[in-house]
Coordinates of C-alpha atoms in Angstrom, one line a residue:
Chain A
X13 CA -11.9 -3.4 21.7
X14 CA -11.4 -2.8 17.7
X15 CA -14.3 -0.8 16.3
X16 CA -16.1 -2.9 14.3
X17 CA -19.0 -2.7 12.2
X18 CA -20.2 -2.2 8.1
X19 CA -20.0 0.6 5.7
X20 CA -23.8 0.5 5.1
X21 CA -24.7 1.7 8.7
X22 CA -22.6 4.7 8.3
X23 CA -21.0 6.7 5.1
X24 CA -16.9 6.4 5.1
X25 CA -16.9 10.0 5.8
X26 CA -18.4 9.7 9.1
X27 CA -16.4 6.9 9.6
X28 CA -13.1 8.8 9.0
X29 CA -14.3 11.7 10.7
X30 CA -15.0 9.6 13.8
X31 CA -11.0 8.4 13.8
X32 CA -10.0 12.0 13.2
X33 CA -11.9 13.8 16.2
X34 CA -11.4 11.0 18.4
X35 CA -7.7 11.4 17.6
X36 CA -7.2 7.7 16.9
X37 CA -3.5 6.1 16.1
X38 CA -3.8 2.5 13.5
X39 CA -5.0 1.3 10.7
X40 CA -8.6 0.7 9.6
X41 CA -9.1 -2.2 7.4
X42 CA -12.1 -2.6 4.8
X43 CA -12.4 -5.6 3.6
X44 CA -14.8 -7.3 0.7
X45 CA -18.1 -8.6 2.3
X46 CA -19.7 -11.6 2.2
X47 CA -22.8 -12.5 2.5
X48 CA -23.8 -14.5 5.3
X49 CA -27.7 -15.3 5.2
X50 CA -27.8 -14.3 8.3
X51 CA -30.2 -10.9 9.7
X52 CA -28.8 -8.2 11.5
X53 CA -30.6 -6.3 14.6
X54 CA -32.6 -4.1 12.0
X55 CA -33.4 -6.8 9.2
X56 CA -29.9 -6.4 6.6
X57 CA -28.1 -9.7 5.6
X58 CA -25.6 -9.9 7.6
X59 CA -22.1 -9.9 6.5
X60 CA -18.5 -11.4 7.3
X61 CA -15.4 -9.8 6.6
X62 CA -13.5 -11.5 3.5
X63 CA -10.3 -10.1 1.8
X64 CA -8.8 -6.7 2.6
X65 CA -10.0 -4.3 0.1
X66 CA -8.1 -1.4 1.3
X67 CA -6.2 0.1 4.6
X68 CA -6.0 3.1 5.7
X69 CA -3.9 4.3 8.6
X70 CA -3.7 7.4 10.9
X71 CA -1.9 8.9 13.9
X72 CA -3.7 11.1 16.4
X73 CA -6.6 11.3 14.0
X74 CA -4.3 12.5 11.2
X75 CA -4.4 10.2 7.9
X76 CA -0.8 8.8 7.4
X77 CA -1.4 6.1 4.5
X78 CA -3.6 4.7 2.5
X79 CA -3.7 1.6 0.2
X80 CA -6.2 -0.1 -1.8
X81 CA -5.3 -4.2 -2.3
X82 CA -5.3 -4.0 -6.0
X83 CA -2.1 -1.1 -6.1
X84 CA 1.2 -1.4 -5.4
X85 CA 1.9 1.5 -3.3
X86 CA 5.6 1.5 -3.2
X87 CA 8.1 4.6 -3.3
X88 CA 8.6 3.7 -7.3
X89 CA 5.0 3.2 -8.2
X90 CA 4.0 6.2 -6.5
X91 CA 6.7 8.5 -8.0
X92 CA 5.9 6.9 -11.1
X93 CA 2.3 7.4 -11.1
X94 CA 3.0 11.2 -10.3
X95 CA 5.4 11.8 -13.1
X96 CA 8.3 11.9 -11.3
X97 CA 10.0 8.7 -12.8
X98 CA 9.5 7.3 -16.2
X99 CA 8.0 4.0 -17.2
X100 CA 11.4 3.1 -17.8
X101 CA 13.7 4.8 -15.0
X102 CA 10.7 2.7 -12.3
X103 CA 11.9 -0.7 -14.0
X104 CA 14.9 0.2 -13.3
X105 CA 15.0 0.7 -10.3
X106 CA 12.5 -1.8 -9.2
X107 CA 15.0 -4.4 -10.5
X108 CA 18.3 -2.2 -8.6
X109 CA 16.2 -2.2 -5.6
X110 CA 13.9 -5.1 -4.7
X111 CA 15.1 -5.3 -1.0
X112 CA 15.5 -1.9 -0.5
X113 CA 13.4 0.3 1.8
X114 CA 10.8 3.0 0.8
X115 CA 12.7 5.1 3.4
X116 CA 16.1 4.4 1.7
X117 CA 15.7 4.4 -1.8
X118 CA 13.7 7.9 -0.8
X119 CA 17.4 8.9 0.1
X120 CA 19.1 7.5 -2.6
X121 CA 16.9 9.1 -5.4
X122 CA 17.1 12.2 -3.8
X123 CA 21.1 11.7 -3.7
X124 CA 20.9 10.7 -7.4
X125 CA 18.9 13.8 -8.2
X126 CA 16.4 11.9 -9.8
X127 CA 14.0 13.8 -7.6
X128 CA 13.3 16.4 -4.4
X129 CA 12.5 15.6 -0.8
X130 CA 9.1 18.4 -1.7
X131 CA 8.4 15.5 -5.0
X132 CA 8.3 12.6 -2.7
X133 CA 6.0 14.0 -0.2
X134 CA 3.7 15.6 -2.7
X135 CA 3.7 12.2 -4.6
X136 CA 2.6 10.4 -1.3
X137 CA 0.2 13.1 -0.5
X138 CA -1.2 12.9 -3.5
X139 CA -1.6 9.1 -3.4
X140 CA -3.0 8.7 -0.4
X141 CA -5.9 11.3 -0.9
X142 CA -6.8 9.4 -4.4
X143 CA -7.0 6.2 -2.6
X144 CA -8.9 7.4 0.2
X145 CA -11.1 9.7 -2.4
X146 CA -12.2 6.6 -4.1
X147 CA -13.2 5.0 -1.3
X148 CA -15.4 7.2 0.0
X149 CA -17.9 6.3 -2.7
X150 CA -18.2 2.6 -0.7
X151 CA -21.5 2.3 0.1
X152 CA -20.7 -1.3 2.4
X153 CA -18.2 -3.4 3.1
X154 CA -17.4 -4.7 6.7
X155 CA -14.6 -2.7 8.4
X156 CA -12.3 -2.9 11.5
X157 CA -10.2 -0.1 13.0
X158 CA -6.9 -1.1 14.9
X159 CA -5.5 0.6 17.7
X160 CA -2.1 1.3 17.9
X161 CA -1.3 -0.9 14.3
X162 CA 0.7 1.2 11.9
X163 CA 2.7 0.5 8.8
X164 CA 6.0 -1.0 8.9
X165 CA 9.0 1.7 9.6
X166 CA 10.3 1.3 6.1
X167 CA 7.3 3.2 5.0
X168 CA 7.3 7.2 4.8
X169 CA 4.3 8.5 6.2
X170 CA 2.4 11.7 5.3
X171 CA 0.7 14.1 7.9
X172 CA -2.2 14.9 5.7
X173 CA -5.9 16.7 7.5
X174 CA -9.0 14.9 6.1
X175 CA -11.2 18.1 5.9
X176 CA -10.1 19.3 2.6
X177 CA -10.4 15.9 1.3
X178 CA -14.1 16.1 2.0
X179 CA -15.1 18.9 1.0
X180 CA -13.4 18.1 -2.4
X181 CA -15.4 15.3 -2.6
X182 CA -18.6 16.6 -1.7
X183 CA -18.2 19.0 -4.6
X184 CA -17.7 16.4 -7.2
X185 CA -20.5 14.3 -5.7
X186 CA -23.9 14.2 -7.7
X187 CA -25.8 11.5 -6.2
X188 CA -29.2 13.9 -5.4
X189 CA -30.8 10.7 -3.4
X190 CA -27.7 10.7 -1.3
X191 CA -27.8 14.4 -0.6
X192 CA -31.6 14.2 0.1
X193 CA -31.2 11.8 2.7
X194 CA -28.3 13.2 4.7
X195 CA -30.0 16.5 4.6
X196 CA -34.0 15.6 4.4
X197 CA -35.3 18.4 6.3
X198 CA -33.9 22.3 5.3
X199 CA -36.0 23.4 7.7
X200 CA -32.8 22.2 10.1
X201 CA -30.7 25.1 11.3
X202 CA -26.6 25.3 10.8
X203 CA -24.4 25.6 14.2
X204 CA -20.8 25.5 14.1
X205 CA -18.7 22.9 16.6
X206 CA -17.1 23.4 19.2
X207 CA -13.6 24.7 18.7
X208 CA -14.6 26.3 14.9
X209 CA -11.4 28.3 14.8
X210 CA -9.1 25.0 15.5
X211 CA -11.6 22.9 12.7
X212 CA -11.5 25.6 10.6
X213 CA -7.5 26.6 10.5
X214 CA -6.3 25.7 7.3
X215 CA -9.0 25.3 5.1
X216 CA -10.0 25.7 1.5
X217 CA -13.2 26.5 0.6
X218 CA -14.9 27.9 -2.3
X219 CA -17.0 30.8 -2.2
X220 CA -20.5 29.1 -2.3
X221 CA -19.1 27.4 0.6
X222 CA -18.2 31.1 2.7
X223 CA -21.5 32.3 1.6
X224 CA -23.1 29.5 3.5
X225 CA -20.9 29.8 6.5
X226 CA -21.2 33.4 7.1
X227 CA -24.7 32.6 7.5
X228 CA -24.7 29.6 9.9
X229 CA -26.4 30.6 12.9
X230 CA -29.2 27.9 14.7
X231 CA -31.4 30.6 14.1
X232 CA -31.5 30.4 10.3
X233 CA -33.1 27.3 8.3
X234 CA -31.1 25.9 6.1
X235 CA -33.8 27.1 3.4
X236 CA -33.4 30.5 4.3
X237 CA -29.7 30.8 3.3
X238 CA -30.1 28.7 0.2
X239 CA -32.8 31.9 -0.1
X240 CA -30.2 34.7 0.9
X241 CA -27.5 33.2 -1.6
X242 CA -30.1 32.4 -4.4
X243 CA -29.0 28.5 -4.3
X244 CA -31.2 25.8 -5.1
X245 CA -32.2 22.8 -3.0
X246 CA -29.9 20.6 -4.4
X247 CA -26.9 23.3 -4.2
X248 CA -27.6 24.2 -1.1
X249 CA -28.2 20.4 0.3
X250 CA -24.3 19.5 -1.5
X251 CA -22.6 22.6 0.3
X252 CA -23.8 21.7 3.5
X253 CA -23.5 17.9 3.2
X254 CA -19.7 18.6 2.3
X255 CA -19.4 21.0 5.8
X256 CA -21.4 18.9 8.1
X257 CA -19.6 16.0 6.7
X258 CA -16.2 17.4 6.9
X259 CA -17.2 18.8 10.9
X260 CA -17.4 22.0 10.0
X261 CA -20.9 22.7 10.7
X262 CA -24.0 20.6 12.7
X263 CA -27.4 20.7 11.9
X264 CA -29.6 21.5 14.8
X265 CA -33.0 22.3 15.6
X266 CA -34.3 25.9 14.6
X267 CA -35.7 26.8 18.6
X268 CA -39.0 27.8 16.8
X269 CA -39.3 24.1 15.7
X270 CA -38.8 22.2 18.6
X271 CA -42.4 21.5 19.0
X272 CA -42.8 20.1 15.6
X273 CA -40.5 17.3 15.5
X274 CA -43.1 15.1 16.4
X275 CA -44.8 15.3 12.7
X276 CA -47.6 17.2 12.0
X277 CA -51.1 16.9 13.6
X278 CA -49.7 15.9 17.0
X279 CA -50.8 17.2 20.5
X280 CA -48.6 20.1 22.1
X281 CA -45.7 19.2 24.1
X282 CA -46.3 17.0 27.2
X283 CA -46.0 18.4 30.6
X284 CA -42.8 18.5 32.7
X285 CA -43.7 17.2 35.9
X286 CA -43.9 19.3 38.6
X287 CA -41.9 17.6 41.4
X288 CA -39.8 19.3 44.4
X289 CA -36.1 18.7 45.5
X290 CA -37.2 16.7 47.8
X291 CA -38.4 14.2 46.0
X292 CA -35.5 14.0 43.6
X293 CA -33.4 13.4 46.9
X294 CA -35.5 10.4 48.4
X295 CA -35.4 8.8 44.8
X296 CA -31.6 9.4 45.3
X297 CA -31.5 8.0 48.8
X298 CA -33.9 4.9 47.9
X299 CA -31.6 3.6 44.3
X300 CA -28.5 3.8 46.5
X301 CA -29.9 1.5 49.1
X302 CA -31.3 -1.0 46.5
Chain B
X17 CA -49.2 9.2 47.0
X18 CA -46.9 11.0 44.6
X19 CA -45.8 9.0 41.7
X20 CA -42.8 10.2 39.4
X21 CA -41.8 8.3 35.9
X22 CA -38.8 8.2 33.9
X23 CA -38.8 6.3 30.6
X24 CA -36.4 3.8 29.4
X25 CA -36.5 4.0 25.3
X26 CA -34.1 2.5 22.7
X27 CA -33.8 0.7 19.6
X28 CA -35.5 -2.8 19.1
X29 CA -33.3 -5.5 21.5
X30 CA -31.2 -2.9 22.9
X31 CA -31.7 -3.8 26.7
X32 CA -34.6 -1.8 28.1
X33 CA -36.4 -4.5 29.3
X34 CA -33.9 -6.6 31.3
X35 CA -32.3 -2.8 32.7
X36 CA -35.7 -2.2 33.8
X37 CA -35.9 -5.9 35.5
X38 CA -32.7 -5.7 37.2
X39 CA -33.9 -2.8 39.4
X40 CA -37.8 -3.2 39.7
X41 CA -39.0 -4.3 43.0
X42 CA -41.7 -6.2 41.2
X43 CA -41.6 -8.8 38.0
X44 CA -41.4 -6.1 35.3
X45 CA -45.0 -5.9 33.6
X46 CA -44.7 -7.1 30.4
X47 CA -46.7 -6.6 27.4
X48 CA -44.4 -9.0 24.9
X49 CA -46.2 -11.0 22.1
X50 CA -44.1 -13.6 19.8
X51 CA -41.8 -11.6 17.2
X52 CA -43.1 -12.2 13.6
X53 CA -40.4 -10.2 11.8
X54 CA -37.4 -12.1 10.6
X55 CA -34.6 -9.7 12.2
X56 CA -36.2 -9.5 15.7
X57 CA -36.9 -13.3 15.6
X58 CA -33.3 -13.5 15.7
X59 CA -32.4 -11.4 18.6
X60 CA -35.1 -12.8 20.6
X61 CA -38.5 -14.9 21.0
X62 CA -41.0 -12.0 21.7
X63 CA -40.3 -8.1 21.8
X64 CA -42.1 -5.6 24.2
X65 CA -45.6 -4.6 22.2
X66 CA -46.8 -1.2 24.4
X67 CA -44.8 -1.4 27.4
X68 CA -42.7 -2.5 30.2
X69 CA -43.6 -1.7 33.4
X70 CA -41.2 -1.6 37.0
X71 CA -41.6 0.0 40.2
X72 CA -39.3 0.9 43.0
X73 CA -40.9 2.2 46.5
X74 CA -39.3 5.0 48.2
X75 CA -41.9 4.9 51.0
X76 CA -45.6 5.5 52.1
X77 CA -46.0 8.2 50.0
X78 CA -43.5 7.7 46.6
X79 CA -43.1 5.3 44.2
X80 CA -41.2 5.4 41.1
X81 CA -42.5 3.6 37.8
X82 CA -39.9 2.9 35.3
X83 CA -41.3 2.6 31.6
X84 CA -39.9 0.5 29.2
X85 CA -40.9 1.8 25.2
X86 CA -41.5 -0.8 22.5
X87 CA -38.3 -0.3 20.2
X88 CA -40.1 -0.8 17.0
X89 CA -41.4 1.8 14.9
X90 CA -44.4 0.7 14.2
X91 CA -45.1 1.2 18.1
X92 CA -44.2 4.7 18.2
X93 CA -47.7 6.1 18.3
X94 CA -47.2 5.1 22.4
X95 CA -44.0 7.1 22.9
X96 CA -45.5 10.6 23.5
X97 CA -47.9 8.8 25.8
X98 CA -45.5 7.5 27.7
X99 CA -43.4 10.7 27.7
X100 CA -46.5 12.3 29.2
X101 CA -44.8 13.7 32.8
X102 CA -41.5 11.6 33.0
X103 CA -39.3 12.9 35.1
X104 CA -36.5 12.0 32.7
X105 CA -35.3 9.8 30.5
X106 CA -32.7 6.9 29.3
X107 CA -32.1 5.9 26.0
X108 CA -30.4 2.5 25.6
X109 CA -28.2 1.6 23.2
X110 CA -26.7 -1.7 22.2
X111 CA -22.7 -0.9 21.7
X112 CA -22.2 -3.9 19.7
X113 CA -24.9 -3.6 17.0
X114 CA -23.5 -0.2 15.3
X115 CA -26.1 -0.4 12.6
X116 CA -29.1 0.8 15.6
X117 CA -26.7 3.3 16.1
X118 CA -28.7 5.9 13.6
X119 CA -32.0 4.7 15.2
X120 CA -30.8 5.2 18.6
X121 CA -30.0 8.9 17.8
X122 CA -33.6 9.3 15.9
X123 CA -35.1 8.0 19.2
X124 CA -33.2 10.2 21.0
X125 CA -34.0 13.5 19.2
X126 CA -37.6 12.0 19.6
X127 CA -38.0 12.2 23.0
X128 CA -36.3 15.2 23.2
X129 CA -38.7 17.1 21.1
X130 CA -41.6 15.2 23.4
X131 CA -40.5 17.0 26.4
X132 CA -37.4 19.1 27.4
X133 CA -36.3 17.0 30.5
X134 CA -32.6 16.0 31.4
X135 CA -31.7 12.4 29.9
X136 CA -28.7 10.5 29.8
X137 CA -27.7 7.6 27.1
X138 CA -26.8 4.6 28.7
X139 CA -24.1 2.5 26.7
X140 CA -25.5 -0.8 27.0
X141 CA -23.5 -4.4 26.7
X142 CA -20.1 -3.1 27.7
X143 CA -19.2 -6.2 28.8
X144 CA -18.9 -8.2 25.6
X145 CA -15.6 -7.9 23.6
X146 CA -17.6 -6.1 20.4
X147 CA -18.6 -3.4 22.7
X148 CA -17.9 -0.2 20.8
X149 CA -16.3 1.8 23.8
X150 CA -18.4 5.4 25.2
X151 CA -15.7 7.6 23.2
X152 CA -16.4 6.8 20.1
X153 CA -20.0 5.9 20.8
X154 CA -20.4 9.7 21.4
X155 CA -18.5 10.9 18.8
X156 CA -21.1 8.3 16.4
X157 CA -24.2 9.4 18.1
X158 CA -23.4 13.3 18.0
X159 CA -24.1 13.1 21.6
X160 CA -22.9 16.4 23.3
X161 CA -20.1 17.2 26.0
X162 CA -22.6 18.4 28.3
X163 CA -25.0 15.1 28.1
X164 CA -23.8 11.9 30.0
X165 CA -22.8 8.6 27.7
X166 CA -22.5 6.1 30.7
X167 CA -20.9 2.8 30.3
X168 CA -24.1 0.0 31.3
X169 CA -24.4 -3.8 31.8
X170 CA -28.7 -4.2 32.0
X171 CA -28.1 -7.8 33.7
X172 CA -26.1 -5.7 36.6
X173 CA -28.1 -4.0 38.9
X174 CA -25.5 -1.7 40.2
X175 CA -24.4 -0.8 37.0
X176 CA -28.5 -0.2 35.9
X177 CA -27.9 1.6 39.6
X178 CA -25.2 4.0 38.6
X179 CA -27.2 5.0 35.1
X180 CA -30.5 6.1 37.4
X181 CA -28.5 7.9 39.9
X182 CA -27.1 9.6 37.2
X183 CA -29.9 10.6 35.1
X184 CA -31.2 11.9 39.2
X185 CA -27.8 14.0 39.3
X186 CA -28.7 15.8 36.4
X187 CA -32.3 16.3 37.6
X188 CA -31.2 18.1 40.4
X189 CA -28.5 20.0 38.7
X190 CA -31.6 21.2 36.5
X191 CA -33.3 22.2 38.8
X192 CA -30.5 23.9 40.3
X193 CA -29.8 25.9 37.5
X194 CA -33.5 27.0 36.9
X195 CA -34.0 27.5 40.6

């Protein structure tokens, strides 16, 4: 079953966080929407996929590639986008080469000292985390995730961890209605996942950011560290939208604040029913003979 | 006569009624009036208003009522009344209509702010080809290790079977551990 579904009911990064911890191998496609006049189950038009604006492929959870449809993302483009090979030296070769492999020519330009193995990978690296950087700014678009689909073997492929990738981003971004609606309520607590040494092996975060994690406990609000570190709301809201986002962190429930969730003005918490393990057992007994 | 209640909540079309009518001993109580809105219209002539309503009968002295929530919002004034001494609860969601997914979670927290009994979240329409599959569901929902994401089918009745056993499972295990 491909995962299927649009942009608009979820933000890329939870998307591409969903692929990582799940461990997924293929390729997600997004592709241009259009507009079918048709409602959806909670009132938006509904929308069909059209052309592929951009794919981007992974193995066990890892991103691998990336490319938007309006780039070449060849060997030569890439190495000439980074620097590595002229304006002139890529026509060259692009006219040498037309049938030739990204995996091959990789060895003969290496062979031809026209660059290093470290070049090619930090080329690729590099390209794939702009592509996937600009995309997650979509805000809809219908997408598809394939199991198991990956590019072609002539294609060299780059390990690359997304968490780094988000957090960069969710520095740079400054969209304060976005913030305030990932993170409405700082009266949310902070836990980390499960496995926070595993999530949080090779990462590079700024200082704000180790402020805010040295206090993440489910017993402190989020307002209260922005308090301890003397951050505003909208600092504060941007450091831990980039954690949460990146998996880092989850927002819980302050214990104290259970009983409010239901909104203000509303009764106390209604009664557990006080049944015996008997009763549990004939409700057992009676569904299994249904 | 003892009664006990669980609650069967969910986003708007998401399957609590017909789950609820696969296993009720009685026609399912319904409280529907003709959809106005032009989303629901689409998914179906008339929506649940304040409840539905099953039974099953364990015997002379037990029955257990099964309570369907209205999935819109605008109803949600009846939830807490309804959460009023459940036993437990199930939260339905559609696994082909990713956009209720962020409703389905909202409900969720919801009803576990209403009352701290064991629920589980029933995966509902696995048997259609867009069905997202329980994996990634939970990893969409933020649904923990420790709380069951079961595969469901609401027009099955062993399958709507399997999802009450197992939300009676972890009733006992409860009470096991606070025992």
């Amino acid at each position: 079953m491909p995962l299927k579904g649009n942009l608009r009911d979820f933000t890329t990064t939870q998307l591409l966080n969903l692929i990582n911890l799940a461990g997924k191998t293929g390729t997600l496609s997004i592709f241009e929407g259009i507009r079918t006049g048709e409602k959806d189950a909670i009132g938006q038009e509904k929308m069909k996929a059209g052309s592929v604006r951009a794919l981007v492929s992974f193995k066990v959870g890892k991103l691998i590639a990336a490319t938007l449809d309006n780039q070449d993302g060849n060997l030569v483009s890439v190495l000439n986008k980074a620097g590595k090979l002229t304006d002139e030296q890529a026509r060259i070769i692009r006219e040498r080469a037309k049938n030739t492999s990204d995996k091959a020519l990789a060895l003969l330009l290496i062979n031809a000292n026209y660059v290093t193995q470290k070049d090619i990978v930090s080329s690729i690296q590099q390209h794939i985390e702009d592509v996937v950087y600009s995309l997650l700014d979509w805000q809809e678009g219908p997408f598809q995730f394939d199991d198991g689909q990956l590019p072609g073997n002539d294609r060299i492929l780059v390990p690359i961890d997304l968490e780094n990738l988000i957090i960069r981003w969710s520095r740079d971004t400054h969209e304060i209605d976005r913030l305030k609606a990932q993170i409405p309520n700082l009266d949310m607590g902070l836990k980390f996942p499960e496995n926070p040494r595993e999530k949080f092996k090779g990462i590079h975060l700024s200082v704000e950011e180790w402020r805010v994690v040295s206090f993440v406990n489910p017993q402190n609000t989020i307002k209260q560290i922005a308090k301890a570190n003397n951050m505003s709301d909208i600092e504060i809201r941007r450091i831990v939208y980039g954690l949460e986002q990146a998996g880092l962190v989850e927002l819980v429930k302050p214990p104290s604040k259970e009983a409010a969730v239901g909104g203000p003005g509303k009764p106390a918490i209604p009664r557990k029913p006080q049944v015996e393990r008997g009763v549990v057992d004939r409700l057992i007994d009676r569904i299994r003979q249904l | 006569m003892q009664t006990v209640k669980m609650v069967i909540t969910g986003p708007f079309s998401s399957g609590k009624t017909q789950f609820i009518q696969s296993i009720s001993e009685i026609d399912v109580v319904r409280t529907d009036e003709r959809i106005t809105g032009d989303a629901e219209q689409i998914e179906k002539e008339s929506t649940t208003v304040a409840m539905d309503f099953g039974r099953i009968t364990v015997d002379d002295d037990l029955v257990l009522y099964l309570f369907g929530t209205p999935g819109q919002r605008r109803f949600d004034f009846m939830w807490e009344i309804l959460a009023e001494g459940m036993l437990g609860f199930v939260v339905m969601v559609d696994s082909t209509k990713p956009e209720t997914f962020r409703e389905a979670k909202s409900i969720l927290e919801t009803f576990r702010a209403y009352a701290p009994t064991p629920y589980v979240v029933a995966a509902n329409k696995q048997d259609l080809t867009d069905a997202w599959n329980v994996d990634d569901l939970r990893i969409a929902l933020r649904i923990e290790e420790g709380v069951k994401l079961l595969p469901c089918i609401a027009n099955d009745k062993e399958s709507v079977k399997d999802v009450l056993l197992e939300l009676l499972y972890s009733i006992l295990e409860e009470m096991e551990a606070n025992s």
